[in-house]
């Protein structure tokens, strides 16, 4: 664009002074043609990102800039450029291919990409990686294979059985995330009817199951404080 602007400025100066030479005119025309061709080739090689970057030139306030963009666009169309990468589904298709790559499974059930990620991702990002891996593999009904590979590696690297799933490892992060996602519903269905009987039945109103009564007092005070705080906030709203 700087070259094209320079060509236009020189042409305007020559036109104003009346000293425009035929040789200068040919050189400017050649330079402009080469510049437009270079822009067309660059855009053709990076049409998915380049066109979105330069599309604003077609709406430029300068008419000559608009004409230049139309010339560039015409050339890339003449070169047979395909615009399939600009489709609305291209982003979804790319993510789909990425998911297929991450969940790729070998002949023996190994997960080369997932296990490679487990080796290179820093421990500060294991929580996020665990969430992503569980979500992706569960969507492909391959969660069992993920758990098998991760837990097998955890067992192989464990120093003793007492330290299994007790350290800060990706396997323990994945297990914790699975417990949160899939275990919460199970616990609710299992314990909800039992706890409702204890809470609502008059036979259990004066029965305490706490071994340490002092802890029960502290727990009761905490619940009461939380209830008062919540009631106050709701009332103020």
mmCIF file of N, CA and C in Angstrom, residues 92-213:
data_model
loop_
_atom_site.group_PDB
_atom_site.id
_atom_site.type_symbol
_atom_site.label_atom_id
_atom_site.label_comp_id
_atom_site.label_asym_id
_atom_site.label_seq_id
_atom_site.Cartn_x
_atom_site.Cartn_y
_atom_site.Cartn_z
ATOM 1 N N UNK A 92 -15.544 -24.799 13.384
ATOM 2 C CA UNK A 92 -16.035 -26.026 14.028
ATOM 3 C C UNK A 92 -15.326 -27.251 13.467
ATOM 4 N N UNK A 93 -15.062 -27.250 12.159
ATOM 5 C CA UNK A 93 -14.363 -28.384 11.546
ATOM 6 C C UNK A 93 -12.936 -28.496 12.076
ATOM 7 N N UNK A 94 -12.285 -27.365 12.279
ATOM 8 C CA UNK A 94 -10.918 -27.391 12.808
ATOM 9 C C UNK A 94 -10.898 -27.919 14.233
ATOM 10 N N UNK A 95 -11.856 -27.486 15.042
ATOM 11 C CA UNK A 95 -11.932 -27.999 16.410
ATOM 12 C C UNK A 95 -12.244 -29.490 16.413
ATOM 13 N N UNK A 96 -13.077 -29.925 15.462
ATOM 14 C CA UNK A 96 -13.403 -31.343 15.378
ATOM 15 C C UNK A 96 -12.162 -32.169 15.054
ATOM 16 N N UNK A 97 -11.355 -31.684 14.146
ATOM 17 C CA UNK A 97 -10.108 -32.388 13.809
ATOM 18 C C UNK A 97 -9.139 -32.377 14.992
ATOM 19 N N UNK A 98 -9.138 -31.280 15.740
ATOM 20 C CA UNK A 98 -8.272 -31.201 16.918
ATOM 21 C C UNK A 98 -8.708 -32.201 17.983
ATOM 22 N N UNK A 99 -10.022 -32.325 18.175
ATOM 23 C CA UNK A 99 -10.540 -33.294 19.145
ATOM 24 C C UNK A 99 -10.187 -34.711 18.715
ATOM 25 N N UNK A 100 -10.312 -34.997 17.425
ATOM 26 C CA UNK A 100 -9.951 -36.320 16.916
ATOM 27 C C UNK A 100 -8.478 -36.619 17.151
ATOM 28 N N UNK A 101 -7.645 -35.604 17.012
ATOM 29 C CA UNK A 101 -6.208 -35.797 17.224
ATOM 30 C C UNK A 101 -5.902 -36.077 18.691
ATOM 31 N N UNK A 102 -6.513 -35.306 19.592
ATOM 32 C CA UNK A 102 -6.244 -35.483 21.022
ATOM 33 C C UNK A 102 -6.754 -36.833 21.518
ATOM 34 N N UNK A 103 -7.913 -37.262 21.026
ATOM 35 C CA UNK A 103 -8.515 -38.524 21.484
ATOM 36 C C UNK A 103 -8.081 -39.719 20.649
ATOM 37 N N UNK A 104 -7.074 -39.550 19.806
ATOM 38 C CA UNK A 104 -6.598 -40.641 18.956
ATOM 39 C C UNK A 104 -6.086 -41.798 19.813
ATOM 40 N N UNK A 105 -6.510 -43.009 19.468
ATOM 41 C CA UNK A 105 -6.154 -44.193 20.253
ATOM 42 C C UNK A 105 -5.406 -45.184 19.378
ATOM 43 N N UNK A 106 -4.338 -45.768 19.907
ATOM 44 C CA UNK A 106 -3.541 -46.732 19.165
ATOM 45 C C UNK A 106 -4.158 -48.108 19.136
ATOM 46 N N UNK A 107 -3.449 -49.035 18.510
ATOM 47 C CA UNK A 107 -3.965 -50.400 18.356
ATOM 48 C C UNK A 107 -4.064 -51.120 19.691
ATOM 49 N N UNK A 108 -3.200 -50.777 20.630
ATOM 50 C CA UNK A 108 -3.191 -51.429 21.943
ATOM 51 C C UNK A 108 -3.948 -50.629 23.004
ATOM 52 N N UNK A 109 -4.740 -49.646 22.564
ATOM 53 C CA UNK A 109 -5.503 -48.844 23.513
ATOM 54 C C UNK A 109 -4.743 -47.678 24.099
ATOM 55 N N UNK A 110 -3.525 -47.426 23.620
ATOM 56 C CA UNK A 110 -2.735 -46.314 24.145
ATOM 57 C C UNK A 110 -3.241 -44.995 23.570
ATOM 58 N N UNK A 111 -2.968 -43.938 24.302
ATOM 59 C CA UNK A 111 -3.393 -42.593 23.906
ATOM 60 C C UNK A 111 -2.140 -41.726 23.780
ATOM 61 N N UNK A 112 -1.498 -41.725 22.623
ATOM 62 C CA UNK A 112 -0.187 -41.057 22.496
ATOM 63 C C UNK A 112 -0.247 -39.554 22.711
ATOM 64 N N UNK A 113 -1.252 -38.882 22.148
ATOM 65 C CA UNK A 113 -1.305 -37.420 22.263
ATOM 66 C C UNK A 113 -1.667 -37.012 23.687
ATOM 67 N N UNK A 114 -2.665 -37.662 24.260
ATOM 68 C CA UNK A 114 -3.088 -37.329 25.624
ATOM 69 C C UNK A 114 -1.964 -37.566 26.623
ATOM 70 N N UNK A 115 -1.255 -38.672 26.478
ATOM 71 C CA UNK A 115 -0.167 -38.963 27.398
ATOM 72 C C UNK A 115 1.010 -38.015 27.175
ATOM 73 N N UNK A 116 1.221 -37.592 25.921
ATOM 74 C CA UNK A 116 2.279 -36.622 25.659
ATOM 75 C C UNK A 116 1.956 -35.285 26.311
ATOM 76 N N UNK A 117 0.682 -34.891 26.252
ATOM 77 C CA UNK A 117 0.274 -33.659 26.924
ATOM 78 C C UNK A 117 0.488 -33.757 28.429
ATOM 79 N N UNK A 118 0.225 -34.922 28.973
ATOM 80 C CA UNK A 118 0.416 -35.111 30.411
ATOM 81 C C UNK A 118 1.870 -34.936 30.819
ATOM 82 N N UNK A 119 2.789 -35.197 29.898
ATOM 83 C CA UNK A 119 4.218 -35.104 30.221
ATOM 84 C C UNK A 119 4.774 -33.699 30.064
ATOM 85 N N UNK A 120 4.145 -32.870 29.228
ATOM 86 C CA UNK A 120 4.737 -31.563 28.926
ATOM 87 C C UNK A 120 3.981 -30.395 29.558
ATOM 88 N N UNK A 121 2.703 -30.577 29.888
ATOM 89 C CA UNK A 121 1.930 -29.485 30.476
ATOM 90 C C UNK A 121 2.393 -29.264 31.919
ATOM 91 N N UNK A 122 2.687 -28.040 32.323
ATOM 92 C CA UNK A 122 3.140 -27.782 33.699
ATOM 93 C C UNK A 122 2.057 -28.105 34.713
ATOM 94 N N UNK A 123 2.475 -28.436 35.919
ATOM 95 C CA UNK A 123 1.535 -28.859 36.959
ATOM 96 C C UNK A 123 0.555 -27.756 37.333
ATOM 97 N N UNK A 124 0.916 -26.506 37.109
ATOM 98 C CA UNK A 124 -0.004 -25.407 37.427
ATOM 99 C C UNK A 124 -1.235 -25.412 36.537
ATOM 100 N N UNK A 125 -1.190 -26.136 35.416
ATOM 101 C CA UNK A 125 -2.309 -26.187 34.483
ATOM 102 C C UNK A 125 -2.970 -27.558 34.437
ATOM 103 N N UNK A 126 -2.661 -28.412 35.392
ATOM 104 C CA UNK A 126 -3.227 -29.763 35.406
ATOM 105 C C UNK A 126 -4.731 -29.765 35.655
ATOM 106 N N UNK A 127 -5.218 -28.861 36.466
ATOM 107 C CA UNK A 127 -6.659 -28.806 36.713
ATOM 108 C C UNK A 127 -7.423 -28.534 35.418
ATOM 109 N N UNK A 128 -6.931 -27.566 34.652
ATOM 110 C CA UNK A 128 -7.584 -27.241 33.385
ATOM 111 C C UNK A 128 -7.424 -28.376 32.385
ATOM 112 N N UNK A 129 -6.242 -28.986 32.344
ATOM 113 C CA UNK A 129 -6.018 -30.105 31.425
ATOM 114 C C UNK A 129 -6.911 -31.286 31.789
ATOM 115 N N UNK A 130 -7.065 -31.551 33.076
ATOM 116 C CA UNK A 130 -7.941 -32.648 33.504
ATOM 117 C C UNK A 130 -9.377 -32.400 33.061
ATOM 118 N N UNK A 131 -9.842 -31.173 33.204
ATOM 119 C CA UNK A 131 -11.207 -30.841 32.780
ATOM 120 C C UNK A 131 -11.379 -31.033 31.279
ATOM 121 N N UNK A 132 -10.391 -30.571 30.509
ATOM 122 C CA UNK A 132 -10.483 -30.681 29.050
ATOM 123 C C UNK A 132 -10.450 -32.144 28.611
ATOM 124 N N UNK A 133 -9.525 -32.928 29.159
ATOM 125 C CA UNK A 133 -9.394 -34.324 28.752
ATOM 126 C C UNK A 133 -10.635 -35.133 29.107
ATOM 127 N N UNK A 134 -11.150 -34.955 30.302
ATOM 128 C CA UNK A 134 -12.353 -35.702 30.701
ATOM 129 C C UNK A 134 -13.538 -35.318 29.820
ATOM 130 N N UNK A 135 -13.686 -34.035 29.539
ATOM 131 C CA UNK A 135 -14.797 -33.582 28.702
ATOM 132 C C UNK A 135 -14.692 -34.137 27.285
ATOM 133 N N UNK A 136 -13.489 -34.079 26.701
ATOM 134 C CA UNK A 136 -13.305 -34.564 25.327
ATOM 135 C C UNK A 136 -13.503 -36.066 25.228
ATOM 136 N N UNK A 137 -12.867 -36.818 26.112
ATOM 137 C CA UNK A 137 -12.957 -38.277 26.028
ATOM 138 C C UNK A 137 -14.356 -38.772 26.376
ATOM 139 N N UNK A 138 -15.023 -38.100 27.278
ATOM 140 C CA UNK A 138 -16.390 -38.497 27.609
ATOM 141 C C UNK A 138 -17.322 -38.240 26.432
ATOM 142 N N UNK A 139 -17.091 -37.151 25.678
ATOM 143 C CA UNK A 139 -17.927 -36.868 24.519
ATOM 144 C C UNK A 139 -17.747 -37.911 23.422
ATOM 145 N N UNK A 140 -16.589 -38.580 23.395
ATOM 146 C CA UNK A 140 -16.330 -39.634 22.408
ATOM 147 C C UNK A 140 -16.539 -41.033 22.995
ATOM 148 N N UNK A 141 -17.087 -41.094 24.204
ATOM 149 C CA UNK A 141 -17.315 -42.375 24.887
ATOM 150 C C UNK A 141 -16.006 -43.154 25.053
ATOM 151 N N UNK A 142 -14.943 -42.429 25.349
ATOM 152 C CA UNK A 142 -13.630 -43.032 25.544
ATOM 153 C C UNK A 142 -13.067 -42.719 26.925
ATOM 154 N N UNK A 143 -13.939 -42.371 27.856
ATOM 155 C CA UNK A 143 -13.469 -42.008 29.184
ATOM 156 C C UNK A 143 -12.786 -43.185 29.876
ATOM 157 N N UNK A 144 -13.280 -44.384 29.627
ATOM 158 C CA UNK A 144 -12.658 -45.570 30.233
ATOM 159 C C UNK A 144 -11.199 -45.702 29.803
ATOM 160 N N UNK A 145 -10.934 -45.485 28.504
ATOM 161 C CA UNK A 145 -9.559 -45.593 28.017
ATOM 162 C C UNK A 145 -8.666 -44.527 28.637
ATOM 163 N N UNK A 146 -9.207 -43.318 28.822
ATOM 164 C CA UNK A 146 -8.419 -42.259 29.451
ATOM 165 C C UNK A 146 -8.077 -42.628 30.888
ATOM 166 N N UNK A 147 -9.063 -43.068 31.637
ATOM 167 C CA UNK A 147 -8.819 -43.438 33.034
ATOM 168 C C UNK A 147 -7.849 -44.605 33.133
ATOM 169 N N UNK A 148 -7.993 -45.581 32.253
ATOM 170 C CA UNK A 148 -7.108 -46.752 32.291
ATOM 171 C C UNK A 148 -5.653 -46.338 32.047
ATOM 172 N N UNK A 149 -5.406 -45.499 31.047
ATOM 173 C CA UNK A 149 -4.046 -45.087 30.736
ATOM 174 C C UNK A 149 -3.461 -44.222 31.842
ATOM 175 N N UNK A 150 -4.241 -43.262 32.332
ATOM 176 C CA UNK A 150 -3.736 -42.367 33.375
ATOM 177 C C UNK A 150 -3.491 -43.105 34.682
ATOM 178 N N UNK A 151 -4.409 -43.981 35.073
ATOM 179 C CA UNK A 151 -4.253 -44.709 36.330
ATOM 180 C C UNK A 151 -3.132 -45.738 36.234
ATOM 181 N N UNK A 152 -2.968 -46.364 35.059
ATOM 182 C CA UNK A 152 -1.873 -47.320 34.886
ATOM 183 C C UNK A 152 -0.520 -46.630 35.044
ATOM 184 N N UNK A 153 -0.403 -45.440 34.472
ATOM 185 C CA UNK A 153 0.841 -44.696 34.621
ATOM 186 C C UNK A 153 1.057 -44.286 36.073
ATOM 187 N N UNK A 154 -0.018 -43.907 36.761
ATOM 188 C CA UNK A 154 0.098 -43.534 38.175
ATOM 189 C C UNK A 154 0.604 -44.707 39.001
ATOM 190 N N UNK A 155 0.100 -45.905 38.716
ATOM 191 C CA UNK A 155 0.538 -47.096 39.463
ATOM 192 C C UNK A 155 1.995 -47.414 39.164
ATOM 193 N N UNK A 156 2.405 -47.263 37.905
ATOM 194 C CA UNK A 156 3.780 -47.558 37.532
ATOM 195 C C UNK A 156 4.779 -46.626 38.223
ATOM 196 N N UNK A 157 4.385 -45.373 38.397
ATOM 197 C CA UNK A 157 5.305 -44.385 38.973
ATOM 198 C C UNK A 157 5.220 -44.296 40.493
ATOM 199 N N UNK A 158 4.267 -44.989 41.091
ATOM 200 C CA UNK A 158 4.080 -44.888 42.547
ATOM 201 C C UNK A 158 5.224 -45.583 43.282
ATOM 202 N N UNK A 159 5.710 -44.946 44.350
ATOM 203 C CA UNK A 159 6.766 -45.536 45.166
ATOM 204 C C UNK A 159 6.221 -46.645 46.058
ATOM 205 N N UNK A 160 4.987 -46.461 46.535
ATOM 206 C CA UNK A 160 4.357 -47.466 47.389
ATOM 207 C C UNK A 160 2.856 -47.338 47.249
ATOM 208 N N UNK A 161 2.141 -48.354 47.704
ATOM 209 C CA UNK A 161 0.687 -48.343 47.581
ATOM 210 C C UNK A 161 0.051 -47.271 48.469
ATOM 211 N N UNK A 162 0.764 -46.824 49.501
ATOM 212 C CA UNK A 162 0.214 -45.794 50.392
ATOM 213 C C UNK A 162 0.158 -44.423 49.708
ATOM 214 N N UNK A 163 0.956 -44.233 48.667
ATOM 215 C CA UNK A 163 0.991 -42.924 48.012
ATOM 216 C C UNK A 163 0.154 -42.864 46.739
ATOM 217 N N UNK A 164 -0.566 -43.939 46.434
ATOM 218 C CA UNK A 164 -1.377 -43.957 45.220
ATOM 219 C C UNK A 164 -2.467 -42.888 45.278
ATOM 220 N N UNK A 165 -2.528 -42.060 44.244
ATOM 221 C CA UNK A 165 -3.555 -41.023 44.085
ATOM 222 C C UNK A 165 -3.586 -40.037 45.260
ATOM 223 N N UNK A 166 -2.480 -39.945 45.964
ATOM 224 C CA UNK A 166 -2.417 -39.002 47.080
ATOM 225 C C UNK A 166 -1.494 -37.817 46.772
ATOM 226 N N UNK A 167 -0.762 -37.922 45.681
ATOM 227 C CA UNK A 167 0.140 -36.833 45.319
ATOM 228 C C UNK A 167 -0.515 -35.858 44.361
ATOM 229 N N UNK A 168 0.228 -34.832 44.024
ATOM 230 C CA UNK A 168 -0.248 -33.812 43.090
ATOM 231 C C UNK A 168 0.080 -34.268 41.672
ATOM 232 N N UNK A 169 -0.757 -35.132 41.115
ATOM 233 C CA UNK A 169 -0.525 -35.693 39.793
ATOM 234 C C UNK A 169 -1.740 -35.444 38.915
ATOM 235 N N UNK A 170 -1.536 -35.598 37.611
ATOM 236 C CA UNK A 170 -2.648 -35.409 36.679
ATOM 237 C C UNK A 170 -3.712 -36.478 36.873
ATOM 238 N N UNK A 171 -3.297 -37.689 37.209
ATOM 239 C CA UNK A 171 -4.268 -38.760 37.434
ATOM 240 C C UNK A 171 -5.197 -38.427 38.599
ATOM 241 N N UNK A 172 -4.631 -37.899 39.690
ATOM 242 C CA UNK A 172 -5.468 -37.523 40.831
ATOM 243 C C UNK A 172 -6.377 -36.351 40.476
ATOM 244 N N UNK A 173 -5.899 -35.434 39.628
ATOM 245 C CA UNK A 173 -6.740 -34.322 39.181
ATOM 246 C C UNK A 173 -7.911 -34.827 38.344
ATOM 247 N N UNK A 174 -7.625 -35.778 37.468
ATOM 248 C CA UNK A 174 -8.688 -36.348 36.638
ATOM 249 C C UNK A 174 -9.692 -37.101 37.500
ATOM 250 N N UNK A 175 -9.205 -37.857 38.478
ATOM 251 C CA UNK A 175 -10.107 -38.590 39.358
ATOM 252 C C UNK A 175 -10.977 -37.627 40.168
ATOM 253 N N UNK A 176 -10.396 -36.553 40.660
ATOM 254 C CA UNK A 176 -11.163 -35.566 41.428
ATOM 255 C C UNK A 176 -12.230 -34.916 40.566
ATOM 256 N N UNK A 177 -11.878 -34.568 39.326
ATOM 257 C CA UNK A 177 -12.861 -33.941 38.437
ATOM 258 C C UNK A 177 -13.989 -34.912 38.113
ATOM 259 N N UNK A 178 -13.663 -36.181 37.891
ATOM 260 C CA UNK A 178 -14.704 -37.184 37.624
ATOM 261 C C UNK A 178 -15.630 -37.345 38.830
ATOM 262 N N UNK A 179 -15.053 -37.310 40.033
ATOM 263 C CA UNK A 179 -15.877 -37.407 41.234
ATOM 264 C C UNK A 179 -16.855 -36.241 41.313
ATOM 265 N N UNK A 180 -16.371 -35.046 40.972
ATOM 266 C CA UNK A 180 -17.230 -33.866 41.039
ATOM 267 C C UNK A 180 -18.352 -33.927 40.008
ATOM 268 N N UNK A 181 -18.015 -34.373 38.806
ATOM 269 C CA UNK A 181 -18.992 -34.355 37.715
ATOM 270 C C UNK A 181 -19.976 -35.511 37.823
ATOM 271 N N UNK A 182 -19.440 -36.719 38.037
ATOM 272 C CA UNK A 182 -20.296 -37.908 37.998
ATOM 273 C C UNK A 182 -20.660 -38.424 39.388
ATOM 274 N N UNK A 183 -19.827 -38.122 40.385
ATOM 275 C CA UNK A 183 -20.120 -38.631 41.722
ATOM 276 C C UNK A 183 -21.133 -37.810 42.479
ATOM 277 N N UNK A 184 -21.279 -36.522 42.151
ATOM 278 C CA UNK A 184 -22.211 -35.663 42.885
ATOM 279 C C UNK A 184 -23.647 -36.153 42.729
ATOM 280 N N UNK A 185 -24.036 -36.496 41.529
ATOM 281 C CA UNK A 185 -25.404 -36.984 41.293
ATOM 282 C C UNK A 185 -25.643 -38.313 42.008
ATOM 283 N N UNK A 186 -24.643 -39.189 41.970
ATOM 284 C CA UNK A 186 -24.778 -40.483 42.646
ATOM 285 C C UNK A 186 -24.954 -40.308 44.149
ATOM 286 N N UNK A 187 -24.120 -39.449 44.742
ATOM 287 C CA UNK A 187 -24.232 -39.222 46.185
ATOM 288 C C UNK A 187 -25.574 -38.588 46.551
ATOM 289 N N UNK A 188 -26.033 -37.681 45.707
ATOM 290 C CA UNK A 188 -27.317 -37.035 45.984
ATOM 291 C C UNK A 188 -28.459 -38.045 45.959
ATOM 292 N N UNK A 189 -28.465 -38.906 44.959
ATOM 293 C CA UNK A 189 -29.520 -39.914 44.869
ATOM 294 C C UNK A 189 -29.421 -40.930 45.999
ATOM 295 N N UNK A 190 -28.189 -41.225 46.424
ATOM 296 C CA UNK A 190 -27.998 -42.222 47.474
ATOM 297 C C UNK A 190 -28.347 -41.679 48.852
ATOM 298 N N UNK A 191 -27.887 -40.463 49.160
ATOM 299 C CA UNK A 191 -28.015 -39.946 50.520
ATOM 300 C C UNK A 191 -29.259 -39.087 50.732
ATOM 301 N N UNK A 192 -29.809 -38.537 49.679
ATOM 302 C CA UNK A 192 -30.944 -37.629 49.828
ATOM 303 C C UNK A 192 -32.131 -38.260 50.563
ATOM 304 N N UNK A 193 -32.607 -39.442 50.170
ATOM 305 C CA UNK A 193 -33.745 -40.012 50.905
ATOM 306 C C UNK A 193 -33.434 -40.345 52.359
ATOM 307 N N UNK A 194 -32.193 -40.781 52.609
ATOM 308 C CA UNK A 194 -31.824 -41.121 53.988
ATOM 309 C C UNK A 194 -31.767 -39.879 54.871
ATOM 310 N N UNK A 195 -31.151 -38.808 54.347
ATOM 311 C CA UNK A 195 -31.040 -37.579 55.127
ATOM 312 C C UNK A 195 -32.390 -36.910 55.318
ATOM 313 N N UNK A 196 -33.256 -37.027 54.339
ATOM 314 C CA UNK A 196 -34.591 -36.428 54.487
ATOM 315 C C UNK A 196 -35.367 -37.081 55.629
ATOM 316 N N UNK A 197 -35.199 -38.396 55.765
ATOM 317 C CA UNK A 197 -35.873 -39.089 56.877
ATOM 318 C C UNK A 197 -35.346 -38.589 58.212
ATOM 319 N N UNK A 198 -34.015 -38.427 58.307
ATOM 320 C CA UNK A 198 -33.412 -37.958 59.560
ATOM 321 C C UNK A 198 -33.862 -36.534 59.873
ATOM 322 N N UNK A 199 -33.983 -35.695 58.847
ATOM 323 C CA UNK A 199 -34.318 -34.297 59.070
ATOM 324 C C UNK A 199 -35.800 -34.103 59.378
ATOM 325 N N UNK A 200 -36.664 -34.811 58.663
ATOM 326 C CA UNK A 200 -38.109 -34.567 58.773
ATOM 327 C C UNK A 200 -38.798 -35.423 59.830
ATOM 328 N N UNK A 201 -38.269 -36.580 60.142
ATOM 329 C CA UNK A 201 -38.937 -37.467 61.101
ATOM 330 C C UNK A 201 -38.748 -36.959 62.526
ATOM 331 N N UNK A 202 -39.810 -36.978 63.272
ATOM 332 C CA UNK A 202 -39.751 -36.521 64.674
ATOM 333 C C UNK A 202 -38.976 -37.488 65.553
ATOM 334 N N UNK A 203 -38.845 -38.734 65.111
ATOM 335 C CA UNK A 203 -38.128 -39.717 65.918
ATOM 336 C C UNK A 203 -36.632 -39.416 66.009
ATOM 337 N N UNK A 204 -36.121 -38.609 65.068
ATOM 338 C CA UNK A 204 -34.696 -38.342 65.026
ATOM 339 C C UNK A 204 -34.351 -36.907 65.427
ATOM 340 N N UNK A 205 -35.325 -36.156 65.899
ATOM 341 C CA UNK A 205 -35.093 -34.747 66.190
ATOM 342 C C UNK A 205 -34.103 -34.537 67.329
ATOM 343 N N UNK A 206 -34.124 -35.393 68.336
ATOM 344 C CA UNK A 206 -33.291 -35.192 69.526
ATOM 345 C C UNK A 206 -32.150 -36.194 69.592
ATOM 346 N N UNK A 207 -31.825 -36.771 68.457
ATOM 347 C CA UNK A 207 -30.729 -37.742 68.413
ATOM 348 C C UNK A 207 -29.512 -37.087 67.780
ATOM 349 N N UNK A 208 -28.376 -37.198 68.426
ATOM 350 C CA UNK A 208 -27.132 -36.636 67.910
ATOM 351 C C UNK A 208 -26.199 -37.771 67.501
ATOM 352 N N UNK A 209 -25.621 -37.612 66.327
ATOM 353 C CA UNK A 209 -24.700 -38.632 65.822
ATOM 354 C C UNK A 209 -23.248 -38.174 65.894
ATOM 355 N N UNK A 210 -23.021 -37.034 66.475
ATOM 356 C CA UNK A 210 -21.678 -36.498 66.596
ATOM 357 C C UNK A 210 -20.953 -37.143 67.764
ATOM 358 N N UNK A 211 -19.742 -37.655 67.486
ATOM 359 C CA UNK A 211 -18.951 -38.290 68.523
ATOM 360 C C UNK A 211 -18.394 -37.261 69.500
ATOM 361 N N UNK A 212 -17.962 -36.105 68.953
ATOM 362 C CA UNK A 212 -17.401 -35.041 69.779
ATOM 363 C C UNK A 212 -18.443 -33.928 69.918
ATOM 364 N N UNK A 213 -19.087 -33.783 71.065
ATOM 365 C CA UNK A 213 -20.136 -32.762 71.232
ATOM 366 C C UNK A 213 -19.643 -31.340 71.004
#
